[in-house]
Coordinates of C-alpha atoms in Angstrom, one line a residue:
Chain A
M1 CA -249.3 -117.7 -206.3
A2 CA -245.6 -117.5 -207.1
Y3 CA -244.3 -114.0 -208.4
D4 CA -244.0 -114.0 -212.1
S5 CA -242.0 -111.2 -213.5
S6 CA -243.1 -112.1 -217.0
K7 CA -246.8 -111.7 -216.5
I8 CA -246.8 -108.1 -217.7
E9 CA -250.5 -107.6 -217.6
D10 CA -250.4 -108.0 -213.9
F11 CA -248.0 -104.9 -213.5
K12 CA -249.2 -101.3 -213.2
N13 CA -248.3 -97.9 -212.2
V14 CA -244.7 -95.9 -212.2
W15 CA -242.5 -96.0 -209.4
V16 CA -239.6 -93.7 -208.3
F17 CA -236.8 -94.3 -205.8
C18 CA -236.8 -91.5 -203.4
E19 CA -233.0 -91.3 -202.1
Q20 CA -232.5 -89.7 -199.1
R21 CA -229.1 -89.3 -197.3
Q22 CA -229.1 -88.4 -193.5
G23 CA -232.9 -87.5 -193.6
V24 CA -232.3 -85.0 -196.4
M25 CA -234.0 -85.8 -200.1
M26 CA -231.3 -86.1 -202.4
P27 CA -232.0 -83.0 -204.9
T28 CA -232.3 -85.5 -208.2
T29 CA -235.1 -87.2 -206.4
F30 CA -237.3 -84.3 -207.5
E31 CA -236.3 -84.6 -211.0
L32 CA -237.1 -88.2 -211.1
I33 CA -240.7 -87.5 -209.8
S34 CA -241.0 -84.9 -212.2
E35 CA -240.2 -87.4 -215.1
G36 CA -242.1 -89.9 -213.5
R37 CA -245.2 -87.8 -213.7
K38 CA -244.6 -87.6 -217.6
L39 CA -244.5 -91.2 -217.8
A40 CA -247.5 -92.0 -215.5
D41 CA -249.4 -89.6 -217.5
E42 CA -248.5 -90.9 -220.5
L43 CA -249.4 -94.7 -219.4
G44 CA -252.5 -93.3 -217.4
V45 CA -251.6 -94.5 -214.3
D46 CA -250.2 -93.7 -210.8
L47 CA -247.0 -92.3 -209.8
C48 CA -245.8 -93.6 -206.3
G49 CA -242.4 -92.7 -204.8
I50 CA -240.7 -95.5 -202.4
L51 CA -238.9 -93.9 -200.0
L52 CA -236.8 -95.8 -197.3
G53 CA -235.3 -94.4 -194.0
D54 CA -235.3 -93.9 -190.3
N55 CA -238.3 -91.6 -189.4
V56 CA -238.2 -89.9 -192.7
D57 CA -242.1 -89.0 -192.8
G58 CA -241.5 -85.6 -192.9
I59 CA -239.8 -85.2 -196.3
A60 CA -242.6 -87.5 -197.9
A61 CA -245.1 -84.9 -198.7
E62 CA -243.0 -82.3 -200.4
L63 CA -242.5 -85.2 -203.4
G64 CA -246.4 -84.6 -203.6
G65 CA -245.4 -80.8 -204.9
Y66 CA -243.5 -82.5 -208.1
G67 CA -246.2 -84.6 -209.1
A68 CA -246.4 -88.2 -207.0
D69 CA -249.9 -89.3 -206.2
K70 CA -248.7 -91.6 -203.4
V71 CA -245.5 -92.5 -201.3
L72 CA -244.7 -95.6 -199.7
V73 CA -242.8 -94.9 -196.6
Y74 CA -240.5 -97.4 -194.7
N75 CA -239.1 -96.7 -191.6
S76 CA -236.7 -98.4 -189.7
P77 CA -233.6 -98.1 -187.7
L78 CA -232.3 -100.4 -190.0
L79 CA -232.6 -98.3 -192.9
K80 CA -231.1 -95.2 -191.4
D81 CA -227.9 -95.6 -193.5
Y82 CA -228.1 -97.4 -196.9
T83 CA -226.8 -100.7 -197.1
T84 CA -227.4 -102.7 -200.4
D85 CA -228.8 -105.9 -198.4
A86 CA -231.5 -104.1 -196.8
Y87 CA -232.5 -101.6 -199.3
T88 CA -232.4 -104.5 -201.9
K89 CA -234.8 -106.6 -199.7
V90 CA -237.4 -104.0 -198.7
I91 CA -237.7 -102.8 -202.3
C92 CA -237.9 -106.3 -203.9
D93 CA -240.4 -107.4 -201.5
A94 CA -242.5 -104.1 -202.0
V95 CA -242.1 -104.7 -205.9
E96 CA -243.6 -108.2 -205.7
E97 CA -246.3 -107.2 -203.5
F98 CA -247.5 -103.9 -205.3
K99 CA -246.2 -104.8 -209.0
P100 CA -245.3 -101.7 -210.4
E101 CA -244.8 -101.7 -214.3
V102 CA -241.9 -99.0 -214.4
M103 CA -239.3 -98.1 -211.8
I104 CA -236.8 -95.5 -211.9
F105 CA -233.5 -94.7 -209.4
G106 CA -231.2 -91.9 -209.7
A107 CA -227.9 -92.9 -211.0
S108 CA -226.0 -91.9 -208.0
N109 CA -223.3 -94.2 -206.1
I110 CA -226.4 -95.4 -204.3
G111 CA -228.6 -96.0 -207.3
R112 CA -226.1 -97.6 -209.4
D113 CA -225.2 -100.1 -206.5
L114 CA -228.8 -100.8 -205.6
A115 CA -230.6 -100.9 -208.9
P116 CA -228.8 -103.9 -210.6
R117 CA -228.9 -105.6 -207.5
C118 CA -232.7 -105.5 -207.4
A119 CA -233.1 -106.0 -211.1
A120 CA -231.2 -109.6 -210.7
R121 CA -233.2 -110.6 -207.9
L122 CA -236.6 -109.8 -209.8
H123 CA -235.8 -111.0 -212.9
T124 CA -236.3 -108.0 -215.0
G125 CA -234.4 -105.5 -217.5
L126 CA -232.4 -102.5 -216.2
C127 CA -231.1 -99.7 -218.6
A128 CA -228.4 -97.6 -216.5
D129 CA -227.9 -93.8 -216.6
C130 CA -230.6 -92.7 -218.8
T131 CA -230.8 -89.5 -220.3
H132 CA -234.2 -89.6 -221.9
L133 CA -237.1 -91.6 -221.2
D134 CA -240.7 -91.9 -223.1
I135 CA -243.4 -93.9 -223.3
D136 CA -245.4 -92.2 -225.9
L137 CA -244.1 -93.0 -229.4
N138 CA -244.9 -89.6 -230.9
G139 CA -243.2 -88.0 -228.0
Y140 CA -240.0 -90.2 -228.8
I141 CA -240.3 -89.7 -232.4
E142 CA -240.5 -86.0 -231.5
F143 CA -237.1 -86.5 -229.4
L144 CA -235.4 -88.1 -232.3
K145 CA -236.3 -85.4 -234.7
T146 CA -233.9 -82.8 -232.6
G147 CA -231.7 -85.3 -230.2
S148 CA -230.5 -87.5 -232.8
S149 CA -229.0 -87.8 -236.7
L150 CA -232.0 -90.2 -237.8
D151 CA -233.9 -89.6 -240.7
V152 CA -237.3 -90.0 -238.7
E153 CA -239.6 -89.4 -241.4
H154 CA -238.2 -92.3 -243.6
M155 CA -238.0 -94.8 -240.3
S156 CA -240.0 -97.5 -239.0
F157 CA -240.7 -97.5 -235.4
E158 CA -242.9 -101.0 -235.5
S159 CA -242.0 -104.0 -233.8
K160 CA -243.1 -107.4 -234.1
L161 CA -242.2 -108.1 -230.8
F162 CA -243.7 -105.7 -228.5
D163 CA -246.3 -102.7 -228.3
V164 CA -244.3 -99.7 -229.0
N165 CA -246.8 -97.2 -227.5
K166 CA -246.9 -98.9 -224.1
N167 CA -243.2 -99.8 -223.6
L168 CA -240.5 -97.7 -221.7
K169 CA -238.2 -96.3 -224.4
M170 CA -234.9 -95.8 -222.3
T171 CA -232.3 -93.5 -224.0
R172 CA -228.8 -93.4 -222.9
P173 CA -225.2 -92.9 -224.3
A174 CA -222.6 -95.7 -225.1
F175 CA -219.0 -96.0 -225.9
G176 CA -218.4 -92.7 -224.3
G177 CA -221.2 -90.6 -225.8
H178 CA -220.2 -91.5 -229.3
L179 CA -223.3 -93.6 -229.9
M180 CA -226.8 -93.2 -228.3
A181 CA -229.0 -96.3 -227.4
T182 CA -232.5 -96.6 -226.9
I183 CA -233.2 -99.9 -224.9
V184 CA -236.6 -101.5 -224.2
C185 CA -237.3 -104.3 -221.5
P186 CA -240.5 -105.9 -223.4
R187 CA -241.1 -109.5 -221.7
F188 CA -240.4 -108.4 -217.8
R189 CA -241.7 -105.9 -215.4
P190 CA -241.0 -103.6 -214.0
A191 CA -238.9 -102.0 -216.6
M192 CA -236.0 -100.5 -214.8
A193 CA -233.8 -97.7 -215.6
T194 CA -231.2 -95.2 -213.5
V195 CA -231.2 -92.0 -214.7
R196 CA -228.4 -89.5 -214.8
P197 CA -228.5 -86.7 -212.1
G198 CA -229.5 -83.1 -213.5
V199 CA -230.8 -84.3 -216.9
M200 CA -234.4 -84.6 -216.1
K201 CA -236.2 -80.9 -215.6
K202 CA -237.9 -80.4 -212.2
R203 CA -241.1 -79.2 -212.7
P204 CA -242.2 -76.1 -210.8
F205 CA -243.4 -76.8 -207.1
D206 CA -246.8 -77.2 -206.8
E207 CA -248.3 -76.7 -202.9
A208 CA -251.4 -78.0 -203.6
G209 CA -250.0 -81.4 -204.5
T210 CA -248.2 -81.9 -201.0
K211 CA -251.3 -81.7 -199.5
K212 CA -253.2 -84.1 -201.9
V213 CA -250.2 -86.5 -201.7
V214 CA -251.1 -90.1 -200.2
I215 CA -248.6 -91.1 -197.5
E216 CA -248.9 -95.0 -196.8
H217 CA -246.8 -97.3 -194.5
P218 CA -247.2 -100.7 -195.6
A219 CA -245.9 -103.5 -193.1
F220 CA -242.5 -105.0 -194.4
Q221 CA -239.9 -107.7 -193.0
L222 CA -236.6 -106.8 -192.2
A223 CA -234.2 -108.2 -189.8
E224 CA -230.4 -107.5 -188.8
S225 CA -229.4 -110.9 -190.0
D226 CA -230.7 -109.9 -193.8
I227 CA -227.8 -107.4 -193.5
K228 CA -224.4 -109.0 -194.3
T229 CA -222.4 -105.6 -194.4
Q230 CA -221.7 -103.3 -191.3
V231 CA -221.5 -99.7 -191.5
L232 CA -219.0 -98.7 -189.4
E233 CA -219.3 -94.6 -190.3
V234 CA -220.7 -92.4 -192.6
V235 CA -218.2 -89.3 -193.5
K236 CA -219.4 -86.1 -195.2
A237 CA -216.9 -84.2 -197.3
T238 CA -215.5 -81.7 -195.1
K239 CA -214.5 -79.5 -198.2
K240 CA -217.9 -78.0 -199.6
L241 CA -218.2 -79.6 -203.0
V242 CA -219.2 -77.6 -205.8
D243 CA -222.5 -77.5 -207.0
L244 CA -222.0 -78.0 -210.8
I245 CA -225.7 -79.1 -211.5
G246 CA -227.6 -76.4 -209.7
A247 CA -225.2 -73.5 -211.2
D248 CA -226.8 -71.1 -213.7
V249 CA -223.4 -70.0 -214.9
I250 CA -219.9 -72.4 -215.4
V251 CA -216.7 -71.7 -216.2
S252 CA -214.5 -74.6 -217.0
V253 CA -210.7 -75.2 -216.9
G254 CA -209.1 -77.7 -219.0
A255 CA -205.4 -78.7 -219.9
G256 CA -205.0 -75.2 -221.2
I257 CA -204.4 -73.8 -217.6
G258 CA -201.3 -76.2 -217.4
K259 CA -198.7 -73.2 -218.3
D260 CA -199.7 -71.8 -215.0
V261 CA -202.5 -73.6 -212.9
E262 CA -202.6 -71.3 -209.8
K263 CA -203.4 -68.2 -212.1
G264 CA -205.4 -70.1 -214.5
I265 CA -207.9 -71.2 -211.8
A266 CA -207.7 -67.7 -210.3
L267 CA -208.5 -66.3 -213.4
A268 CA -211.5 -68.9 -214.1
E269 CA -212.5 -67.9 -210.4
E270 CA -212.5 -64.4 -210.9
L271 CA -215.0 -64.5 -214.1
A272 CA -217.2 -67.0 -212.5
A273 CA -217.5 -64.5 -209.5
V274 CA -218.3 -61.6 -212.2
L275 CA -221.3 -63.6 -213.6
G276 CA -222.1 -65.6 -210.4
G277 CA -221.1 -68.9 -211.4
V278 CA -219.3 -71.7 -210.3
V279 CA -215.7 -73.4 -211.7
G280 CA -215.7 -76.4 -213.5
A281 CA -213.3 -78.4 -215.4
S282 CA -212.3 -80.9 -218.0
R283 CA -211.0 -84.5 -217.3
A284 CA -207.6 -83.7 -218.7
A285 CA -207.2 -80.9 -215.6
V286 CA -208.8 -83.4 -212.9
D287 CA -206.4 -86.0 -214.0
A288 CA -203.6 -83.8 -214.3
G289 CA -204.2 -82.8 -210.6
Y290 CA -205.0 -79.2 -211.5
I291 CA -208.5 -79.5 -209.5
T292 CA -210.2 -81.6 -207.4
A293 CA -212.9 -84.3 -209.1
D294 CA -216.1 -82.8 -208.1
H295 CA -215.4 -79.8 -210.6
Q296 CA -215.6 -82.4 -213.5
V297 CA -218.0 -82.2 -216.0
G298 CA -218.8 -84.9 -218.6
Q299 CA -219.1 -88.6 -219.0
T300 CA -217.8 -90.0 -215.9
G301 CA -218.3 -86.6 -214.1
K302 CA -221.7 -84.6 -214.3
T303 CA -224.1 -83.4 -216.9
V304 CA -224.7 -79.9 -216.8
H305 CA -226.8 -77.5 -218.8
P306 CA -226.3 -73.8 -217.1
K307 CA -227.2 -70.8 -218.9
I308 CA -223.8 -69.8 -219.6
Y309 CA -220.9 -72.4 -219.9
I310 CA -217.4 -70.8 -220.4
A311 CA -214.7 -73.6 -221.6
L312 CA -211.4 -72.1 -221.0
G313 CA -208.3 -74.2 -222.6
I314 CA -210.7 -77.3 -223.1
S315 CA -210.0 -79.1 -226.6
G316 CA -213.3 -80.7 -226.2
A317 CA -213.3 -84.2 -225.9
I318 CA -216.3 -86.1 -226.9
Q319 CA -216.7 -86.9 -223.1
H320 CA -216.7 -83.5 -222.1
K321 CA -218.9 -82.5 -224.8
A322 CA -221.6 -84.8 -224.2
G323 CA -221.5 -83.5 -220.7
M324 CA -222.1 -79.6 -221.2
Q325 CA -223.6 -79.3 -225.3
D326 CA -227.2 -78.9 -223.7
S327 CA -226.0 -75.4 -222.0
E328 CA -227.8 -72.6 -223.3
C329 CA -225.1 -70.6 -224.6
I330 CA -221.3 -71.8 -225.0
I331 CA -218.6 -69.4 -224.9
A332 CA -215.0 -71.2 -225.8
V333 CA -211.7 -69.7 -225.5
N334 CA -208.7 -72.2 -227.0
K335 CA -205.4 -71.3 -228.5
N336 CA -205.9 -73.9 -231.1
E337 CA -208.6 -73.1 -234.0
A338 CA -209.1 -76.5 -234.8
A339 CA -210.3 -77.8 -231.0
P340 CA -213.4 -79.6 -231.4
I341 CA -214.7 -77.5 -228.6
F342 CA -215.5 -75.0 -231.2
E343 CA -217.9 -77.2 -232.7
V344 CA -220.3 -76.9 -230.0
A345 CA -219.4 -73.2 -228.9
D346 CA -222.1 -70.7 -229.5
Y347 CA -219.2 -68.2 -229.3
G348 CA -215.7 -68.9 -230.1
I349 CA -212.4 -66.9 -229.4
V350 CA -209.0 -68.1 -230.7
G351 CA -206.5 -67.2 -228.3
D352 CA -204.5 -67.8 -225.2
L353 CA -206.9 -67.8 -222.2
F354 CA -204.2 -65.9 -220.1
K355 CA -204.4 -62.9 -222.5
V356 CA -208.3 -63.2 -223.2
V357 CA -209.9 -63.8 -219.6
P358 CA -208.6 -60.9 -218.4
E359 CA -210.0 -58.8 -220.9
M360 CA -213.0 -60.6 -220.7
I361 CA -213.4 -60.0 -217.1
E362 CA -213.2 -56.4 -217.8
S363 CA -215.6 -56.3 -220.6
F364 CA -218.4 -58.4 -218.6
K365 CA -217.7 -56.0 -215.6
A366 CA -218.2 -53.0 -217.8
V367 CA -221.6 -54.4 -219.2
K368 CA -223.0 -55.3 -215.9
E369 CA -222.0 -52.1 -214.2
A370 CA -223.8 -50.2 -217.1
K371 CA -226.9 -51.9 -216.3
Chain B
M1 CA -207.4 -118.4 -200.6
K2 CA -208.4 -116.9 -204.3
I3 CA -209.2 -113.9 -205.5
F4 CA -211.4 -114.0 -208.3
V5 CA -211.0 -110.6 -210.8
T6 CA -213.6 -110.1 -213.6
V7 CA -212.0 -108.1 -216.7
K8 CA -213.5 -107.0 -220.1
Q9 CA -211.6 -106.1 -223.1
V10 CA -213.3 -103.2 -224.6
P11 CA -212.9 -100.8 -227.5
D12 CA -210.9 -97.5 -226.7
T13 CA -213.5 -94.9 -226.2
S14 CA -211.0 -92.1 -225.6
G15 CA -209.3 -92.5 -229.0
K16 CA -210.6 -92.3 -232.3
V17 CA -214.1 -94.1 -232.2
A18 CA -215.8 -94.8 -235.7
V19 CA -219.6 -94.9 -236.4
K20 CA -220.9 -96.8 -239.7
A21 CA -223.4 -95.5 -241.5
D22 CA -226.2 -97.8 -239.8
G23 CA -225.5 -96.3 -236.4
T24 CA -223.3 -99.4 -234.9
L25 CA -220.2 -99.1 -234.4
D26 CA -217.1 -99.8 -236.6
R27 CA -215.2 -102.0 -234.0
A28 CA -213.1 -103.5 -236.5
S29 CA -211.2 -99.8 -236.9
M30 CA -210.8 -99.5 -232.8
Q31 CA -208.2 -100.4 -230.8
T32 CA -209.1 -102.8 -228.2
I33 CA -208.0 -102.1 -224.3
T34 CA -208.2 -103.8 -220.8
N35 CA -211.2 -101.8 -219.4
P36 CA -209.3 -99.3 -217.4
D37 CA -211.3 -100.0 -214.0
D38 CA -210.7 -103.7 -214.5
L39 CA -206.8 -102.8 -214.2
N40 CA -207.5 -101.1 -210.9
A41 CA -209.2 -104.4 -209.7
V42 CA -206.6 -106.6 -211.1
E43 CA -204.0 -104.2 -209.0
A44 CA -206.0 -104.6 -205.9
A45 CA -205.8 -108.3 -206.5
L46 CA -202.3 -108.2 -206.8
T47 CA -201.6 -106.1 -204.1
L48 CA -203.5 -108.7 -201.4
K49 CA -201.7 -111.1 -203.0
D50 CA -198.4 -109.9 -202.5
E51 CA -199.2 -109.4 -198.8
Y52 CA -201.4 -112.5 -197.6
G53 CA -200.4 -115.3 -200.7
Y54 CA -203.9 -115.1 -202.6
K55 CA -204.5 -117.0 -205.8
V56 CA -205.4 -114.6 -208.4
V57 CA -207.7 -115.9 -211.1
A58 CA -209.0 -113.8 -214.0
F59 CA -212.3 -114.2 -215.5
C60 CA -213.2 -112.8 -218.7
M61 CA -216.2 -113.3 -221.1
G62 CA -215.4 -112.6 -224.7
P63 CA -214.4 -114.2 -228.0
P64 CA -211.1 -116.1 -228.2
P65 CA -209.0 -112.9 -229.5
A66 CA -209.3 -111.7 -225.8
E67 CA -206.6 -114.3 -224.8
P68 CA -203.6 -112.1 -225.3
M69 CA -205.2 -109.4 -223.0
L70 CA -205.3 -111.9 -220.4
R71 CA -201.8 -112.9 -221.1
E72 CA -200.8 -109.7 -220.2
L73 CA -202.7 -109.8 -216.9
I74 CA -200.7 -112.9 -216.2
A75 CA -197.7 -110.9 -216.9
M76 CA -198.7 -108.6 -214.5
G77 CA -198.6 -111.2 -211.8
V78 CA -202.4 -112.6 -212.2
D79 CA -201.8 -116.7 -211.6
E80 CA -204.4 -118.0 -214.0
A81 CA -207.0 -116.8 -216.7
V82 CA -210.6 -118.4 -217.5
L83 CA -211.9 -117.3 -220.9
I84 CA -215.7 -117.6 -221.1
S85 CA -216.3 -117.8 -224.4
G86 CA -219.2 -119.6 -226.6
R87 CA -221.7 -118.6 -229.2
E88 CA -224.5 -119.2 -226.8
F89 CA -223.3 -116.5 -224.4
G90 CA -223.1 -113.7 -227.2
G91 CA -225.5 -110.4 -227.6
S92 CA -226.3 -110.8 -223.4
D93 CA -227.1 -107.7 -221.5
T94 CA -225.9 -107.0 -218.3
Y95 CA -228.5 -109.6 -216.6
A96 CA -227.6 -112.5 -219.0
T97 CA -223.7 -111.6 -218.4
S98 CA -223.9 -111.6 -214.8
Q99 CA -225.5 -115.0 -214.7
I100 CA -223.1 -116.4 -217.0
I101 CA -220.0 -115.1 -215.2
A102 CA -221.5 -116.1 -211.9
A103 CA -222.1 -119.6 -213.1
A104 CA -218.3 -119.3 -214.3
I105 CA -216.9 -118.4 -211.2
D106 CA -219.2 -121.0 -209.0
H107 CA -218.0 -123.9 -211.6
Y108 CA -214.5 -123.0 -210.4
G109 CA -215.4 -123.1 -206.8
I110 CA -215.9 -120.2 -204.2
E111 CA -214.7 -120.8 -200.7
E112 CA -215.1 -119.0 -197.3
D113 CA -211.8 -116.8 -197.6
D114 CA -212.3 -116.2 -201.3
I115 CA -213.0 -112.2 -202.8
I116 CA -214.4 -111.3 -206.0
L117 CA -213.1 -108.0 -207.4
A118 CA -214.5 -106.2 -210.5
G119 CA -213.9 -102.7 -212.0
R120 CA -216.8 -100.0 -211.5
Q121 CA -217.6 -100.2 -214.9
A122 CA -216.6 -100.9 -218.4
I123 CA -216.1 -97.7 -220.7
D124 CA -217.9 -99.4 -223.7
G125 CA -221.5 -99.3 -221.7
D126 CA -220.8 -97.4 -218.7
T127 CA -223.3 -99.5 -217.0
A128 CA -222.0 -100.7 -213.5
Q129 CA -224.6 -103.1 -213.2
V130 CA -222.8 -106.5 -214.0
G131 CA -220.5 -106.5 -210.5
P132 CA -223.7 -106.1 -208.3
Q133 CA -225.7 -108.5 -210.6
I134 CA -223.2 -111.3 -210.3
A135 CA -223.0 -110.7 -206.2
E136 CA -226.7 -111.2 -206.5
K137 CA -226.6 -114.5 -208.3
L138 CA -223.9 -115.6 -206.2
G139 CA -226.0 -114.6 -203.1
L140 CA -222.7 -113.0 -201.8
P141 CA -222.5 -108.9 -200.1
Q142 CA -221.2 -106.5 -202.5
I143 CA -219.4 -103.2 -202.2
T144 CA -219.2 -101.0 -205.0
Y145 CA -217.0 -97.6 -205.5
A146 CA -214.4 -99.2 -203.4
G147 CA -211.6 -96.5 -202.7
D148 CA -209.8 -98.4 -200.1
I149 CA -209.8 -102.1 -198.8
K150 CA -208.2 -103.4 -195.7
K151 CA -208.2 -107.1 -194.4
E152 CA -208.2 -108.8 -191.1
G153 CA -208.7 -112.6 -191.1
N154 CA -211.8 -113.1 -193.1
T155 CA -213.1 -109.4 -192.6
L156 CA -212.4 -106.6 -195.1
T157 CA -213.0 -103.1 -194.3
V158 CA -213.9 -101.3 -197.4
K159 CA -213.8 -97.3 -197.9
R160 CA -217.2 -96.7 -200.2
I161 CA -216.6 -93.6 -202.0
L162 CA -220.0 -91.5 -202.4
E163 CA -221.1 -88.1 -204.2
D164 CA -220.5 -86.4 -200.9
G165 CA -218.0 -88.3 -198.9
Y166 CA -217.6 -91.9 -198.1
M167 CA -218.9 -94.6 -196.0
M168 CA -216.6 -97.5 -194.2
I169 CA -218.0 -100.7 -194.3
K170 CA -217.1 -104.0 -192.9
V171 CA -218.0 -107.2 -194.7
Q172 CA -217.4 -110.9 -194.5
T173 CA -215.5 -113.1 -197.0
P174 CA -216.6 -114.5 -199.5
C175 CA -217.9 -110.8 -201.2
M176 CA -218.0 -108.8 -204.2
I177 CA -216.0 -105.4 -204.3
T178 CA -216.3 -103.0 -207.4
C179 CA -213.3 -100.7 -207.7
I180 CA -212.4 -97.2 -208.8
K181 CA -209.5 -95.6 -210.4
E182 CA -208.9 -93.8 -207.3
L183 CA -208.2 -97.1 -205.6
N184 CA -204.8 -97.4 -206.8
T185 CA -202.3 -97.2 -209.6
P186 CA -201.8 -100.5 -211.9
R187 CA -198.5 -101.9 -212.0
Y188 CA -196.7 -102.9 -215.2
M189 CA -195.9 -106.2 -216.5
T190 CA -192.5 -107.4 -215.5
V191 CA -189.9 -109.3 -217.9
S192 CA -190.2 -112.2 -216.0
G193 CA -194.0 -112.2 -216.1
V194 CA -194.1 -111.8 -219.8
L195 CA -191.4 -114.6 -220.3
G196 CA -193.5 -117.0 -218.4
A197 CA -197.0 -115.8 -219.3
W198 CA -197.3 -118.6 -221.7
E199 CA -196.8 -121.0 -219.6
K200 CA -199.4 -120.1 -217.0
P201 CA -202.9 -122.2 -217.0
L202 CA -205.4 -120.5 -219.6
T203 CA -208.5 -122.4 -219.4
I204 CA -211.7 -121.7 -221.7
Y205 CA -215.0 -122.5 -220.3
D206 CA -217.5 -122.8 -223.3
Y207 CA -221.4 -123.6 -223.3
P208 CA -220.7 -127.3 -222.7
T209 CA -218.6 -126.6 -219.5
L210 CA -221.2 -124.6 -218.0
Q211 CA -224.5 -125.9 -219.2
D212 CA -225.2 -128.2 -216.3
H213 CA -225.1 -125.2 -213.6
P214 CA -228.2 -124.0 -212.2
L215 CA -227.6 -120.5 -213.3
I216 CA -227.4 -121.5 -217.0
D217 CA -230.6 -122.2 -219.0
K218 CA -231.1 -121.1 -222.4
S219 CA -233.8 -118.7 -221.6
T220 CA -231.8 -116.5 -219.4
I221 CA -228.6 -116.3 -221.5
G222 CA -227.4 -114.7 -224.7
L223 CA -229.5 -112.6 -226.9
K224 CA -232.9 -114.6 -226.3
G225 CA -232.2 -114.8 -222.8
S226 CA -231.5 -111.0 -221.8
P227 CA -234.6 -109.0 -220.5
T228 CA -233.3 -105.8 -222.4
N229 CA -233.3 -105.2 -226.0
I230 CA -232.0 -102.5 -228.2
Y231 CA -234.7 -100.7 -229.9
K232 CA -232.7 -97.7 -231.6
S233 CA -229.1 -97.0 -232.1
F234 CA -228.3 -93.6 -233.4
T235 CA -225.5 -91.0 -233.2
P236 CA -226.2 -87.8 -231.3
P237 CA -226.6 -84.7 -233.7
Q238 CA -223.6 -81.8 -233.8
K239 CA -224.6 -78.6 -232.5
G240 CA -224.3 -76.1 -235.7
V241 CA -221.1 -74.0 -235.3
G242 CA -221.5 -70.8 -233.9
T243 CA -219.8 -67.6 -234.3
M244 CA -216.1 -67.3 -234.1
L245 CA -215.2 -64.0 -233.1
K246 CA -212.3 -62.2 -234.6
G247 CA -209.2 -61.4 -232.6
D248 CA -208.2 -61.9 -229.0
G249 CA -208.0 -58.3 -227.8
K250 CA -210.2 -56.1 -225.6
D251 CA -212.5 -55.3 -228.8
T252 CA -213.4 -58.8 -229.2
T253 CA -214.3 -59.3 -225.6
N254 CA -216.2 -56.1 -225.6
E255 CA -218.0 -57.4 -228.7
L256 CA -219.0 -60.8 -227.0
A257 CA -220.1 -58.6 -223.9
S258 CA -222.3 -56.5 -226.0
I259 CA -223.8 -59.7 -227.9
L260 CA -224.5 -61.2 -224.5
A261 CA -226.4 -58.3 -222.9
A262 CA -228.3 -57.5 -226.1
K263 CA -229.6 -61.0 -225.9
H264 CA -229.9 -60.7 -222.2
I265 CA -227.8 -63.7 -221.5
I266 CA -225.8 -61.2 -219.1

């Protein structure tokens, strides 16, 4: 019987693409497994990870610790390095064989290469770079109460076209974060989404899950002739990249350090060191060449939610705000009292960062030492 | 020997963005621009044209007002433009859009040594999906996030940028490559280019042009043929304004430090 993505009643279970590089699981995978667990529970189905690589059995069981019921492992020397063709073929064949109803990928440079290709081959819908996922309608409405400016009490959530309680509701920013849209894929399965790294919260690790999880190795077909690109080499960045997503404290610099870039960055680094944090940056600072792109927070960079976010000389373009406004405590220093960054700041100081930051360092040090 | 470049006209989301009361975008009040990443794809095409003598054809799906944008690309050095425009195409999601653009490029004719270049993603949707989906619909290999492209005969060597490094990948033409801003700096229009821009060919592909193509079917294009639908759209809530501390001296930073300490934030 031919595969038909529109026979939605044939599809069941939630799948997560478990991205690994060089045999190491990408941290986002654990966030996705955690989120996938929530979706699978809302649907009352199993959560299954799909892991492709060469000899990667050793990293499969850990997924159980974050909520996976099962992991399908596909090992082959042809899957060692990511190629669009090999990964697309193995995943699409697996989807056609097992028919999951929901499938999520991390919105990494690999996930965003792979997921659209799979969705096009499988004739189904894909929503890019999601920041919120819901199956349960009540959960979605609760999310809108705090996550939107909609008057949810006086809105209808019914639809004549589809069952609003069973379809995946995929919410994502659009137009540079000015608008949010919730997308559905009502007529085809699996409903597919890529999910922005750093947004979904990781569940507490549960050792028992690693023993319960079922690891399977389904048979599959893949030949060298299926792969039309050739990977010549994979090069890891030599410079240690800053880990913004895992940081508890981020001190970010913006165009405001332009007066004395070297000193501005040194001050940010010192302040970050006092608080045990790392240095981030706005797009303006990156575009101006003040600091490398791995430090960038915001729409095209990264979404962060540290405990403390300190914005120095950042005016607060909407893309930047969208990338950091869920931080627990935001402190902004800017010369311009009308800077939009103050709209999201918990504490604002109007002043020159070159004057304020050295004072701030001393004050914070004094408090830390007093403890 | 052709390079197809896919381009999109988008609202400038870095400028002032107006949202109407019903939560939709007030497009009329916004400036439109050529999608920034697409200009890097155009530049990559023109660089290859300068060296190897490709014919560069820009493909744009959108309403007729996109024509002046395409004339600007011609003024930069693009040889020909195709505007894919029709009511039947409206409301397409990425799946349906890629189906239509793939059909249009295939209708034009793809040969052994051709390349398709696209921008990484458009700033209105930020999906980065249409490039790979066009490649899939045409059965061509793809390389996304290209930070460098080198050519040797019909073989291209592309540096594919990753978050934690890069990959060097070899691919045969015909293929699809999506370009990032680090790839190059787009050139300006030239005076002679501007003067000649209205004489170069600009073809409109409407629904009748493409309707017999195997990829075009009313059930897979436009709003009705799109697998995804918008359920709700809304504006994010503004976080309430916090406390503005007075002054910018040591007293102020001491006050901040003690508030944070009292709340166990530091």
